[in-house]
Coordinates of C-alpha atoms in Angstrom, one line a residue:
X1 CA 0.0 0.0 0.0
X2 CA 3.0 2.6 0.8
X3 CA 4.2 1.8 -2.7
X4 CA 1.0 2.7 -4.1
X5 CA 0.6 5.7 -2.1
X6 CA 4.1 6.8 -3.0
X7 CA 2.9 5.8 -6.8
X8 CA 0.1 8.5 -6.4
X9 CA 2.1 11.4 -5.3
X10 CA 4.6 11.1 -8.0
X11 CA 1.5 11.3 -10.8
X12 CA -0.1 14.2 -8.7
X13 CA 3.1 16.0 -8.5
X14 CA 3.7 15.2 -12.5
X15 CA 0.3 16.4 -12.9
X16 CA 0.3 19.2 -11.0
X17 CA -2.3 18.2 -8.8
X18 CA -1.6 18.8 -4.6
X19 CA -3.0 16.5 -2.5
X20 CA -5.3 17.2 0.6
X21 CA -4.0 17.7 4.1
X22 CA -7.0 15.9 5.5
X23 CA -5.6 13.2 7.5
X24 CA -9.0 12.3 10.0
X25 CA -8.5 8.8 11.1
X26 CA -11.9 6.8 9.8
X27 CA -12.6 4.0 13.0
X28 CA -14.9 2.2 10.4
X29 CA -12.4 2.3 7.5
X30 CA -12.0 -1.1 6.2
X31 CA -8.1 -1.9 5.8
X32 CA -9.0 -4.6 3.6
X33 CA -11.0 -2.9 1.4
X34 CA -8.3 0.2 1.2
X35 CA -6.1 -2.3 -0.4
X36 CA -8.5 -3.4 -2.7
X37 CA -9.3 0.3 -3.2
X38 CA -5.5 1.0 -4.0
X39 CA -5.2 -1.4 -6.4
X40 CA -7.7 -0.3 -8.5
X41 CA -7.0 2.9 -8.5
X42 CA -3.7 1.9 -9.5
X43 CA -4.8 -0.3 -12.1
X44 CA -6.8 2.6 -13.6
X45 CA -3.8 5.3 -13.9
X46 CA -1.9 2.8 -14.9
X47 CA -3.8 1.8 -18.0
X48 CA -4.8 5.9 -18.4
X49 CA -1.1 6.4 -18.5
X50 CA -0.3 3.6 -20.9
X51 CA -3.2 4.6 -23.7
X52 CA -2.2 8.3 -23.3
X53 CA 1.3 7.5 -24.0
X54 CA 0.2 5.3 -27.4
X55 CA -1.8 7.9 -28.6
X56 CA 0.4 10.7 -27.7
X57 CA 3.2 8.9 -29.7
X58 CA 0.9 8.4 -32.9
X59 CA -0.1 11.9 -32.3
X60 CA 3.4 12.9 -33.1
X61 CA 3.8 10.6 -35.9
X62 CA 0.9 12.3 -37.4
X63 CA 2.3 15.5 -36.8
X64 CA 5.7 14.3 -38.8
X65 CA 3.8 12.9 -41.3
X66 CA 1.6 15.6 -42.6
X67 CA 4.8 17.9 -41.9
X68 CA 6.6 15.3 -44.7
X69 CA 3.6 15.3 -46.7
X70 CA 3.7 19.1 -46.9
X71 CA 7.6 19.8 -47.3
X72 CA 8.4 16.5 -49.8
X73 CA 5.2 18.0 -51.8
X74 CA 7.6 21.4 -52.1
X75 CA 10.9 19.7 -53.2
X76 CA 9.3 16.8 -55.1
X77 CA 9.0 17.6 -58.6
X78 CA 12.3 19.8 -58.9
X79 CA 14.4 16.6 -56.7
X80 CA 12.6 13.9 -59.8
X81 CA 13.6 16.2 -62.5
X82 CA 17.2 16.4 -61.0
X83 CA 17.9 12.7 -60.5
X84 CA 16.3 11.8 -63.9
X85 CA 19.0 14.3 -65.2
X86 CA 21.5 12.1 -62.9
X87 CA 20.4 8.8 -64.2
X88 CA 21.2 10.0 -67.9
X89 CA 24.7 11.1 -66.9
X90 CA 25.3 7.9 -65.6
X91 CA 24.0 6.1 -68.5
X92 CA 27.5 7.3 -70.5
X93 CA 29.2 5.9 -67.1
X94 CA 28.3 2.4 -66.9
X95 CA 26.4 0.0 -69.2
X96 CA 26.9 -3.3 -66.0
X97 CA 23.6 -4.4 -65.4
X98 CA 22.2 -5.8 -62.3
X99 CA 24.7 -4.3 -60.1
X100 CA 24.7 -1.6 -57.6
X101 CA 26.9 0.2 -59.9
X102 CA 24.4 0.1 -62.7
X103 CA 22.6 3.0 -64.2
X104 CA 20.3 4.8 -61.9
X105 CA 16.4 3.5 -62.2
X106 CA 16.8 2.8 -66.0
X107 CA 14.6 0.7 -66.6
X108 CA 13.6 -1.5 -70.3
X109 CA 10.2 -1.4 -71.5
X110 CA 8.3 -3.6 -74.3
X111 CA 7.9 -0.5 -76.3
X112 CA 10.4 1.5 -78.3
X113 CA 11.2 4.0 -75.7
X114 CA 13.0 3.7 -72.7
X115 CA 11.0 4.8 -69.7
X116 CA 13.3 5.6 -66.5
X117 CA 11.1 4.2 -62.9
X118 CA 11.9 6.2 -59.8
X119 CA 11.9 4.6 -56.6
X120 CA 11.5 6.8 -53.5
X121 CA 12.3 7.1 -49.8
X122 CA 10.9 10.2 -47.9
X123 CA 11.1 11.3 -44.1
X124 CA 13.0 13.4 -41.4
X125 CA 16.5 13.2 -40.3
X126 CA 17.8 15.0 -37.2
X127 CA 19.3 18.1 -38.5
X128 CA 22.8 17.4 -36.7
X129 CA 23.1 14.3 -38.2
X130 CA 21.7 15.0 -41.8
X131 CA 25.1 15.2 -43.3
X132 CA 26.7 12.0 -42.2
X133 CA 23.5 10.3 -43.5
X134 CA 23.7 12.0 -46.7
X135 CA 27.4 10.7 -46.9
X136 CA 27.2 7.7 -45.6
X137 CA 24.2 7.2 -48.3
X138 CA 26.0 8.0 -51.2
X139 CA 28.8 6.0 -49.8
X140 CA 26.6 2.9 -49.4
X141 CA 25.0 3.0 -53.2
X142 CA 28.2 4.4 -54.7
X143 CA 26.6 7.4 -56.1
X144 CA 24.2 5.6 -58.0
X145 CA 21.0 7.7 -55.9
X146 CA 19.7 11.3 -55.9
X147 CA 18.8 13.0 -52.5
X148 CA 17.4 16.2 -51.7
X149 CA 17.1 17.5 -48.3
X150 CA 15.0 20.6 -47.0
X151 CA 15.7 22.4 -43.9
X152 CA 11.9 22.8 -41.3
X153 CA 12.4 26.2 -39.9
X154 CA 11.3 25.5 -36.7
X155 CA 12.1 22.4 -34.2
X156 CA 9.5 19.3 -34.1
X157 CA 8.3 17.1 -32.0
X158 CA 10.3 13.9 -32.0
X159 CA 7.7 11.3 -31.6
X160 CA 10.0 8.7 -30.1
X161 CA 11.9 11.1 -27.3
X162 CA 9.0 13.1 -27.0
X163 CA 11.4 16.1 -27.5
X164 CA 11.5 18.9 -29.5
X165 CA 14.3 18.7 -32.0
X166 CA 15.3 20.5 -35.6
X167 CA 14.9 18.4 -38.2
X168 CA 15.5 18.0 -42.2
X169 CA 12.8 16.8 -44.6
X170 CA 14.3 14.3 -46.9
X171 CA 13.7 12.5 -50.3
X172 CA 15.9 9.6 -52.2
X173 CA 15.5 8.6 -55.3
X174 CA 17.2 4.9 -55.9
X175 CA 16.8 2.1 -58.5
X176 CA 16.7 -1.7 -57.4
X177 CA 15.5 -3.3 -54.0
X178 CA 19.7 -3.6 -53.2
X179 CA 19.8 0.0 -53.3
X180 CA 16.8 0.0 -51.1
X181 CA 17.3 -1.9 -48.8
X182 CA 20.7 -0.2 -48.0
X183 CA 18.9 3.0 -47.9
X184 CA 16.2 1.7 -45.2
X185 CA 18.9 0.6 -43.0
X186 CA 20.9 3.5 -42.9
X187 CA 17.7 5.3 -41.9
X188 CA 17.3 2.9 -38.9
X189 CA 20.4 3.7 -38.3
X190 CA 20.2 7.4 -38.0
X191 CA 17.0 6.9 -36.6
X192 CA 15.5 8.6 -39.3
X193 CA 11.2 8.5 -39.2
X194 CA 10.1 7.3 -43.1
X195 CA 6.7 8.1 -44.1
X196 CA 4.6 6.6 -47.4
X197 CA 3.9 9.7 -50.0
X198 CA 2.2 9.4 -53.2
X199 CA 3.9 11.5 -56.5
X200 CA 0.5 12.3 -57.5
X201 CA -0.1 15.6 -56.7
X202 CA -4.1 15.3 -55.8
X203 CA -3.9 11.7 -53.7
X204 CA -0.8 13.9 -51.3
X205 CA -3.2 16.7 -50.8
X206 CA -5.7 14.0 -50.3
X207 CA -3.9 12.2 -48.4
X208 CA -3.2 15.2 -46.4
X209 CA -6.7 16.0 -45.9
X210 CA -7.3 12.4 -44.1
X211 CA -4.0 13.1 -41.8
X212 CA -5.4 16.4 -40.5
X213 CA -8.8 15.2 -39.6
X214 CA -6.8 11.9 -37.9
X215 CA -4.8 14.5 -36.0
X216 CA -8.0 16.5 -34.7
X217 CA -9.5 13.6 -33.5
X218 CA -6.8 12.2 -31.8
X219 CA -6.2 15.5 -30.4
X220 CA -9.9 15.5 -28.7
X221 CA -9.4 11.8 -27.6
X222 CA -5.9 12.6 -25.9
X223 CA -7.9 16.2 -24.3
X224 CA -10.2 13.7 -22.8
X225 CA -8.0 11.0 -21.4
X226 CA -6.2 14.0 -19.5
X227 CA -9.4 15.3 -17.8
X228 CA -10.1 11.8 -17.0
X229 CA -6.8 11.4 -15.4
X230 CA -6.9 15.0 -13.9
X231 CA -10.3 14.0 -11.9
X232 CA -8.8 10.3 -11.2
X233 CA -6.0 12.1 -9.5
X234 CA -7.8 14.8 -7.8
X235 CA -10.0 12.2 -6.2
X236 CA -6.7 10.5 -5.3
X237 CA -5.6 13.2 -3.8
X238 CA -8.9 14.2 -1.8
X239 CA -8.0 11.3 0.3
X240 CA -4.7 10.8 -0.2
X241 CA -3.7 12.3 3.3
X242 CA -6.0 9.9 5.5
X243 CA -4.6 7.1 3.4
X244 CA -1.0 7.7 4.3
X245 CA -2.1 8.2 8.1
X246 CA -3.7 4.8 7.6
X247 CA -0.8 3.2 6.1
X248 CA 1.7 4.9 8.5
X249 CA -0.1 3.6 11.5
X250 CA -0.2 -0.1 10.2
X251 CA 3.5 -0.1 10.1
X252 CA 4.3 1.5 12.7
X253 CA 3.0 -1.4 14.7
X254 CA 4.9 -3.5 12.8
X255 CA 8.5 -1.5 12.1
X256 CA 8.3 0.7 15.3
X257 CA 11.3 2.7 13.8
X258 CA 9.2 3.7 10.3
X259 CA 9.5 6.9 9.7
X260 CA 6.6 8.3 8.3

């Protein structure tokens, strides 16, 4: 029961929320049915504290991915034009096929023409580490990738740490699932968040669309769950002082040195 008690005080305190100096001893309090009491409550800001941590975290996800949607959307069609002008330089490079060294997304179709496929990889990259990852990239695929990065003016939330960092918006163009696969584990790596976009300009701002309204509602769900808690703890705290008096008798009949 002290453990729970202590449990308590540290959420209150979190939340901002002081408890009551009432401490009047109850002569018809059950002890028994305190520590059931306890453990429910317990049980409950426990499970509170759990869901509001899942949604708060795909909160911030939403928040990075419309942020991705909106800033990819803004370097897109220049970065495609760029590494389809890199693809054709390396065309006079190289002619080996099937390696990593090969052309850049050049791909042949059953028709007279040559139609070149770009593959794509957006997300954010902490700002501090977004030139090693650009390196380290290049490095991986020998050159044989485009990547544009954009600089967010202002610092995000990072939906992992929960902190609020500066971040670039990134896009890479690659050709071949080697290439790709290289790419998504130098992300992991660098702990760079990846988020699915669409090149067609009306399913992004659809696609946008649908992220906002996610983000609203989650935002109502999450403004809920805290006024739940809030009350939870502000009942807690109501009786918080009698509890401890409770407790602190109890074991001071059995540790006669606890200091309360």
């Amino acid at each position: 029961m002290a453990r729970r008690l202590r449990l308590f005080k540290e959420q209150m305190t979190k939340a901002g929320v002081s408890p009551s100096m009432w401490s009047t001893r109850d002569d018809h309090f059950d002890l028994e049915h305190l520590e059931v009491k306890l453990e429910e409550l317990e049980a409950e800001l426990l499970e509170i504290n759990a869901n509001n941590e899942k949604l708060q975290h795909t909160y911030n996800e939403l928040l990075e991915y419309k942020l991705v949607l909106e800033k990819v959307g803004e370097l897109f069609s220049s970065a495609k034009n760029k590494a389809v002008a890199h693809q054709k330089e390396l065309e006079f490079q190289t002619t080996v096929e099937g390696s990593i060294d090969s052309p850049l997304l050049l791909e042949q179709e059953e028709t007279t023409t040559k139609q070149i496929k770009l593959g794509f990889i957006g997300g954010l990259v902490h700002r501090e580490k977004s030139i090693p990852f650009e390196r380290i990239i290049f490095r991986a695929a020998r050159g044989n990738l485009f990547l544009k990065q954009g600089v967010i003016e202002h610092p995000v939330l990072d939906p992992l740490s929960g902190e609020m960092v500066h971040k670039n918006v990134f896009v890479v163009f690659y050709s071949g699932e080697r290439v790709k696969s290289k790419i998504l584990k130098i992300c992991d790596a660098f702990g760079a968040n990846r988020y699915a976009f669409s090149n067609d300009s009306s399913k992004q701002f659809q696609t946008i669309r649908e992220v906002s309204g996610r983000i609203s509602e989650l935002k109502a769900t999450i403004d809920a769950a805290l006024i739940h808690r809030s009350t939870l703890l502000q009942t807690i705290g109501y009786h918080h002082g009698q509890w401890r008096l409770l407790v602190c008798l109890i074991l001071d009949l059995v540790f006669s040195k606890y200091n309360c």
